Coordinates of C-alpha atoms in Angstrom, one line a residue:
M1 CA 61.5 14.1 78.8
K2 CA 60.1 15.9 75.7
T3 CA 58.4 18.4 78.0
I4 CA 61.7 19.2 79.8
I5 CA 63.5 19.7 76.5
A6 CA 60.7 22.0 75.2
A7 CA 60.8 24.0 78.4
C8 CA 64.6 24.4 78.2
S9 CA 64.3 25.5 74.6
Q10 CA 61.7 28.2 75.5
N11 CA 64.0 29.4 78.3
L12 CA 67.0 29.7 76.0
S13 CA 64.9 31.5 73.4
G14 CA 63.6 33.8 76.0
S15 CA 67.2 34.5 77.3
R16 CA 68.4 35.2 73.8
A17 CA 65.5 37.6 73.3
S18 CA 66.2 39.3 76.6
I19 CA 69.9 39.7 75.7
Q20 CA 69.1 41.1 72.3
T21 CA 66.6 43.5 73.8
A22 CA 69.2 44.6 76.4
L23 CA 71.8 45.1 73.7
R24 CA 69.4 47.2 71.6
T25 CA 68.6 49.3 74.6
L26 CA 72.3 49.8 75.3
L27 CA 73.1 50.8 71.8
A28 CA 70.1 53.1 71.7
V29 CA 71.6 55.1 74.6
P30 CA 73.4 58.2 73.1
W31 CA 77.2 58.1 73.7
P32 CA 78.7 61.2 75.4
S33 CA 79.4 63.9 72.8
Q34 CA 82.8 65.5 72.4
R35 CA 81.3 68.6 74.0
D36 CA 80.2 66.6 77.1
V37 CA 83.6 64.9 77.4
G38 CA 85.2 68.4 77.1
S39 CA 83.0 69.8 79.8
V40 CA 83.9 67.0 82.2
L41 CA 87.6 67.5 81.5
Q42 CA 87.3 71.2 82.1
L43 CA 85.5 70.7 85.4
L44 CA 88.2 68.2 86.6
A45 CA 91.0 70.6 85.6
V46 CA 89.5 73.3 87.7
L47 CA 88.8 70.9 90.6
Q48 CA 92.4 69.7 90.7
W49 CA 93.6 73.3 90.7
V50 CA 91.4 74.5 93.5
L51 CA 92.2 71.4 95.6
S52 CA 95.9 71.9 95.0
F53 CA 95.9 75.5 96.2
L54 CA 93.6 74.9 99.1
L55 CA 94.7 71.5 100.4
L56 CA 98.0 70.4 98.9
G57 CA 100.2 72.3 101.4
I58 CA 98.4 71.3 104.6
V59 CA 97.8 67.7 103.5
S60 CA 101.4 67.2 102.6
L61 CA 102.5 68.6 106.0
L62 CA 100.2 66.3 107.9
L63 CA 101.3 63.3 105.9
L64 CA 104.9 64.0 106.6
I65 CA 104.2 64.3 110.3
Y66 CA 102.3 61.1 110.2
L67 CA 105.1 59.3 108.4
L68 CA 107.6 60.3 111.2
F69 CA 105.8 57.9 113.5
T70 CA 105.8 54.9 111.1
S71 CA 108.4 52.7 109.5
F72 CA 108.7 55.2 106.7
W73 CA 110.2 57.9 109.1
L74 CA 113.3 58.3 106.9
I75 CA 111.2 59.9 104.0
P76 CA 110.2 63.0 106.0
V77 CA 113.6 63.2 107.6
L78 CA 115.4 63.3 104.2
Y79 CA 112.8 65.7 102.8
L80 CA 113.3 68.0 105.8
A81 CA 117.1 67.9 105.2
W82 CA 116.4 68.8 101.6
I83 CA 114.2 71.8 102.5
I84 CA 116.9 73.1 104.8
F85 CA 119.5 72.8 102.0
D86 CA 117.1 74.3 99.5
W87 CA 115.6 77.0 101.7
D88 CA 116.7 80.0 99.7
T89 CA 115.8 78.7 96.3
P90 CA 112.3 80.3 96.1
E91 CA 114.0 83.8 96.5
K92 CA 116.7 83.0 94.0
G93 CA 114.6 82.6 90.9
G94 CA 112.9 79.3 92.0
R95 CA 113.0 76.1 89.9
R96 CA 110.8 76.7 86.9
L97 CA 109.8 73.7 84.8
P98 CA 108.6 74.7 81.3
C99 CA 107.0 71.3 80.8
L100 CA 104.6 71.9 83.7
R101 CA 103.5 75.2 82.1
R102 CA 102.6 73.3 78.9
W103 CA 100.4 70.6 80.6
T104 CA 97.3 69.9 78.5
V105 CA 95.3 70.2 81.7
W106 CA 95.8 74.0 81.6
K107 CA 94.0 74.2 78.3
H108 CA 91.0 72.5 79.8
F109 CA 91.3 74.9 82.8
R110 CA 91.4 77.9 80.4
D111 CA 88.4 76.7 78.4
Y112 CA 86.2 76.2 81.5
F113 CA 85.7 79.9 82.0
P114 CA 87.1 80.7 79.3
V115 CA 90.2 82.8 80.0
K116 CA 91.7 85.1 77.3
L117 CA 94.8 87.2 77.1
V118 CA 94.7 90.5 75.1
K119 CA 97.9 92.4 74.1
T120 CA 97.7 96.1 73.5
H121 CA 101.4 97.0 73.2
D122 CA 104.7 95.2 72.6
L123 CA 107.1 94.4 75.4
S124 CA 110.8 94.6 74.3
P125 CA 113.0 91.8 75.6
S126 CA 115.7 94.4 76.2
H127 CA 113.9 95.5 79.4
N128 CA 112.6 94.0 82.5
Y129 CA 109.0 94.6 83.7
I130 CA 106.8 94.7 86.7
I131 CA 103.2 93.8 85.6
G132 CA 100.5 95.1 88.0
S133 CA 97.7 92.5 88.1
H134 CA 94.2 93.8 89.0
P135 CA 91.9 92.9 90.6
H136 CA 92.8 90.2 93.1
G137 CA 89.5 88.5 93.2
I138 CA 89.2 85.4 95.4
L139 CA 91.8 83.0 93.9
C140 CA 93.5 85.2 91.2
V141 CA 92.4 82.9 88.3
G142 CA 93.2 85.4 85.5
A143 CA 96.8 86.1 86.8
F144 CA 97.5 82.4 87.3
C145 CA 96.2 81.2 83.9
N146 CA 97.9 84.0 81.9
F147 CA 101.2 84.4 83.6
I148 CA 101.9 80.9 84.9
T149 CA 100.4 78.5 82.4
G150 CA 101.1 78.7 78.7
S151 CA 97.5 78.0 77.8
T152 CA 96.6 81.6 76.7
G153 CA 99.7 82.2 74.6
F154 CA 101.7 84.7 76.6
E155 CA 105.0 83.5 75.1
E156 CA 103.6 83.8 71.6
L157 CA 102.1 87.3 72.2
F158 CA 105.2 88.5 73.9
P159 CA 108.2 86.8 72.3
D160 CA 111.4 86.3 74.5
I161 CA 109.6 87.5 77.6
R162 CA 109.5 85.2 80.6
S163 CA 106.5 85.7 82.9
Y164 CA 106.5 85.1 86.7
L165 CA 103.9 85.5 89.4
T166 CA 104.3 86.4 93.0
T167 CA 102.4 84.9 95.9
L168 CA 102.6 84.9 99.7
A169 CA 106.0 83.9 101.1
G170 CA 104.4 81.6 103.6
N171 CA 103.3 79.3 100.9
F172 CA 106.9 78.4 100.3
R173 CA 107.3 77.1 103.8
L174 CA 104.8 74.3 103.2
P175 CA 106.4 71.0 102.0
V176 CA 105.7 69.7 98.5
F177 CA 103.5 72.7 97.9
R178 CA 106.6 74.8 97.5
E179 CA 107.9 72.5 94.8
Y180 CA 104.6 72.7 93.0
L181 CA 104.6 76.5 93.1
M182 CA 108.2 77.0 92.0
S183 CA 107.8 74.6 89.1
G184 CA 105.2 76.8 87.5
G185 CA 107.1 80.1 87.9
L186 CA 105.6 81.3 91.2
F187 CA 107.9 82.9 93.8
P188 CA 107.6 84.9 97.0
V189 CA 106.3 88.5 96.9
T190 CA 109.4 89.8 98.8
R191 CA 112.0 92.4 97.9
R192 CA 114.8 89.9 97.8
A193 CA 112.9 87.6 95.4
I194 CA 111.7 90.3 93.1
G195 CA 115.1 92.0 93.2
Y196 CA 116.9 88.8 92.2
L197 CA 114.7 88.3 89.1
L198 CA 115.1 91.9 88.0
S199 CA 118.9 92.1 88.6
Q200 CA 120.4 88.6 88.3
K201 CA 118.4 86.9 85.5
G202 CA 119.2 89.3 82.6
T203 CA 116.5 91.1 80.7
G204 CA 113.2 89.9 79.3
N205 CA 111.7 89.1 82.7
A206 CA 108.1 90.1 83.5
V207 CA 107.2 89.9 87.2
A208 CA 103.4 90.0 87.8
I209 CA 102.3 91.3 91.2
V210 CA 98.7 91.2 92.4
I211 CA 99.1 94.6 94.1
G212 CA 95.8 94.7 95.9
G213 CA 96.6 91.5 97.8
A214 CA 94.6 90.1 100.6
A215 CA 93.0 93.4 101.5
E216 CA 91.5 93.7 98.1
S217 CA 89.9 90.2 98.2
L218 CA 87.7 91.4 101.0
S219 CA 85.9 93.8 98.6
C220 CA 85.6 91.2 95.8
R221 CA 82.0 90.8 94.6
P222 CA 80.3 90.9 91.2
G223 CA 79.6 94.3 89.8
V224 CA 82.2 96.0 92.0
T225 CA 85.5 97.3 90.7
T226 CA 87.4 98.6 93.7
L227 CA 91.2 98.4 93.9
I228 CA 93.5 98.8 96.9
L229 CA 96.3 100.8 95.2
K230 CA 96.5 104.4 96.5
N231 CA 99.0 103.6 99.3
R232 CA 100.7 100.6 97.6
K233 CA 103.9 102.1 96.3
G234 CA 106.5 99.4 97.1
F235 CA 106.3 97.9 93.6
V236 CA 107.0 101.4 92.1
R237 CA 110.1 101.7 94.3
M238 CA 111.3 98.3 93.2
A239 CA 110.8 99.3 89.6
L240 CA 112.8 102.4 90.0
R241 CA 115.7 100.6 91.8
H242 CA 116.0 98.2 89.0
G243 CA 114.9 100.3 86.0
A244 CA 112.0 97.9 85.3
F245 CA 109.1 99.3 83.2
L246 CA 105.7 99.3 84.9
V247 CA 102.9 97.5 83.0
P248 CA 99.2 97.7 84.1
S249 CA 96.9 94.7 83.5
F250 CA 93.3 94.2 84.3
S251 CA 91.3 90.9 84.3
F252 CA 87.7 91.7 83.4
G253 CA 85.4 89.2 84.9
E254 CA 87.7 88.1 87.8
N255 CA 85.2 89.3 90.5
D256 CA 82.3 87.4 88.9
L257 CA 83.7 83.9 89.7
F258 CA 82.5 83.6 93.3
R259 CA 79.8 85.1 95.6
Q260 CA 81.2 86.5 98.9
V261 CA 79.6 87.6 102.1
V262 CA 81.0 91.1 102.4
F263 CA 81.0 92.6 105.9
E264 CA 80.7 96.4 106.2
E265 CA 83.6 98.5 107.4
G266 CA 83.5 98.9 111.1
S267 CA 81.7 95.6 111.8
W268 CA 83.2 93.1 114.2
M269 CA 83.5 90.5 111.5
R270 CA 85.4 92.9 109.3
S271 CA 87.8 93.6 112.2
V272 CA 88.4 89.8 112.6
Q273 CA 89.2 89.6 108.9
R274 CA 91.7 92.5 109.2
R275 CA 93.4 91.0 112.2
F276 CA 93.8 87.6 110.4
Q277 CA 95.1 89.4 107.4
K278 CA 97.9 91.1 109.5
M279 CA 98.8 87.9 111.4
I280 CA 98.9 85.3 108.6
G281 CA 99.1 87.3 105.4
F282 CA 95.7 86.6 103.9
A283 CA 92.1 87.4 104.8
P284 CA 89.6 84.6 105.6
C285 CA 86.7 85.2 103.1
L286 CA 83.3 83.7 103.3
F287 CA 82.6 82.8 99.7
Y288 CA 80.9 80.2 97.6
G289 CA 80.7 79.1 94.0
R290 CA 79.1 76.3 92.1
G291 CA 79.0 72.6 93.2
L292 CA 80.7 69.7 91.6
T293 CA 77.6 68.0 90.2
S294 CA 75.6 71.0 89.1
C295 CA 76.1 74.7 88.4
R296 CA 72.9 75.4 90.3
S297 CA 74.2 74.0 93.5
R298 CA 76.6 75.7 95.9
G299 CA 80.2 74.6 96.4
F300 CA 83.8 75.8 96.3
L301 CA 84.3 75.7 92.5
P302 CA 84.3 79.0 90.6
Y303 CA 81.4 79.8 88.3
A304 CA 82.1 79.5 84.6
R305 CA 82.4 83.2 83.7
P306 CA 84.6 84.6 81.0
I307 CA 87.8 86.3 82.1
T308 CA 89.7 88.7 79.7
T309 CA 93.1 89.9 80.9
V310 CA 94.2 93.0 79.0
V311 CA 97.9 93.9 79.2
G312 CA 98.4 97.7 78.8
E313 CA 101.0 100.1 77.7
P314 CA 104.4 100.0 79.6
V315 CA 105.4 103.1 81.6
A316 CA 109.1 103.7 81.0
V317 CA 111.0 103.9 84.3
P318 CA 114.5 105.1 84.9
K319 CA 117.0 103.2 87.1
V320 CA 117.5 105.1 90.3
E321 CA 119.2 103.3 93.1
N322 CA 117.8 105.4 96.0
P323 CA 114.6 107.0 94.6
S324 CA 113.1 109.9 96.6
R325 CA 109.5 109.8 97.9
E326 CA 108.6 112.5 95.3
L327 CA 110.0 110.4 92.4
V328 CA 108.1 107.3 93.7
D329 CA 104.9 109.3 94.0
R330 CA 105.3 110.7 90.4
Y331 CA 105.7 107.2 88.8
H332 CA 102.9 105.8 91.0
E333 CA 100.6 108.5 89.6
L334 CA 101.7 107.7 86.1
Y335 CA 101.0 104.1 86.7
I336 CA 97.5 104.8 88.0
R337 CA 96.8 107.0 84.9
A338 CA 97.9 104.2 82.6
L339 CA 95.7 101.7 84.5
L340 CA 92.6 104.0 84.4
K341 CA 93.2 104.5 80.6
L342 CA 93.4 100.7 80.1
F343 CA 90.2 100.2 82.1
N344 CA 88.1 102.9 80.4
E345 CA 89.2 101.9 76.9
N346 CA 88.3 98.2 77.4
K347 CA 85.4 98.1 79.9
T348 CA 82.6 98.1 77.4
K349 CA 84.3 95.4 75.3
Y350 CA 84.4 92.9 78.1
G351 CA 81.1 93.0 80.0
L352 CA 81.0 96.4 81.7
S353 CA 78.9 99.4 80.9
E354 CA 80.1 102.9 80.0
S355 CA 79.0 104.2 83.4
D356 CA 81.1 101.7 85.4
E357 CA 84.0 103.3 87.1
L358 CA 87.2 102.0 88.6
H359 CA 87.4 103.0 92.3
I360 CA 90.9 103.2 93.8
L361 CA 91.3 103.2 97.5

């Protein structure tokens, strides 16, 4: 009996010693620093944004179709009725939710790259504006972060100016995704939608348009600053019709976020991309970024590269209901000059060399 008691005592002593050793080991492990936690939050913020833009629309559509054949069939039926009733809302100013623009997640999103907004001139709230956003890049990170979220201080830099951003009209045909886009201040890049904001919402509206569009994304790669702008004059015509001032902006670093397989002009793959662009509104790009677990692996997340969006000097535009081609060409040329001036004055400040040039096609 004494032998059994002694053995039990030794086991208990050994267990206590093992527990104490385990606790010491656990306490010796360094806790995640504030910087480590911040890095994880930044990565998650970018992940949710990329997944939202790439998958939210199609996943929502598939889910609603699936629910039609279940006992929850009433949900997609009611939502379809709502969309029919609400069909024109995206082209009538949308349904902007200021609280969504102030989400804390956008601050983590901003800090991941980081993204910075630079003001060079004041914008008077007594006018409306069309802001040309360049370059397109792959996912327009700079334009989204600066003109849709409040994380970079647009409202503080430009008091009483409300910023909007245009995107493909087809995105507003996707269920749920359309609500997500409108809540942030995105709306279709159509004459009707732009005209409504510039004529029916008073003054102090700044409509940002990524002028190069899908065609420009095909030329997106690090070290290349090529814009599709020479024959893009519709935004100038809209500005003249509504008397909206033209404002150039350039996001330095936008083209450094992804690596793209660029096919040469005249190749069959380039032809396929062009055809897709004409049919569905965007060009299928073969690109990659960093992976989720390591910046050294390949994946679909953008690389953490600084983006600085510089907003330039407004070009005053008169209100002309039916502008002539010559007048459109004149103000288009004035806009290009203002953009080139903005680029050349700031390129060496934000990562480019003095010899780098802006190519306009």
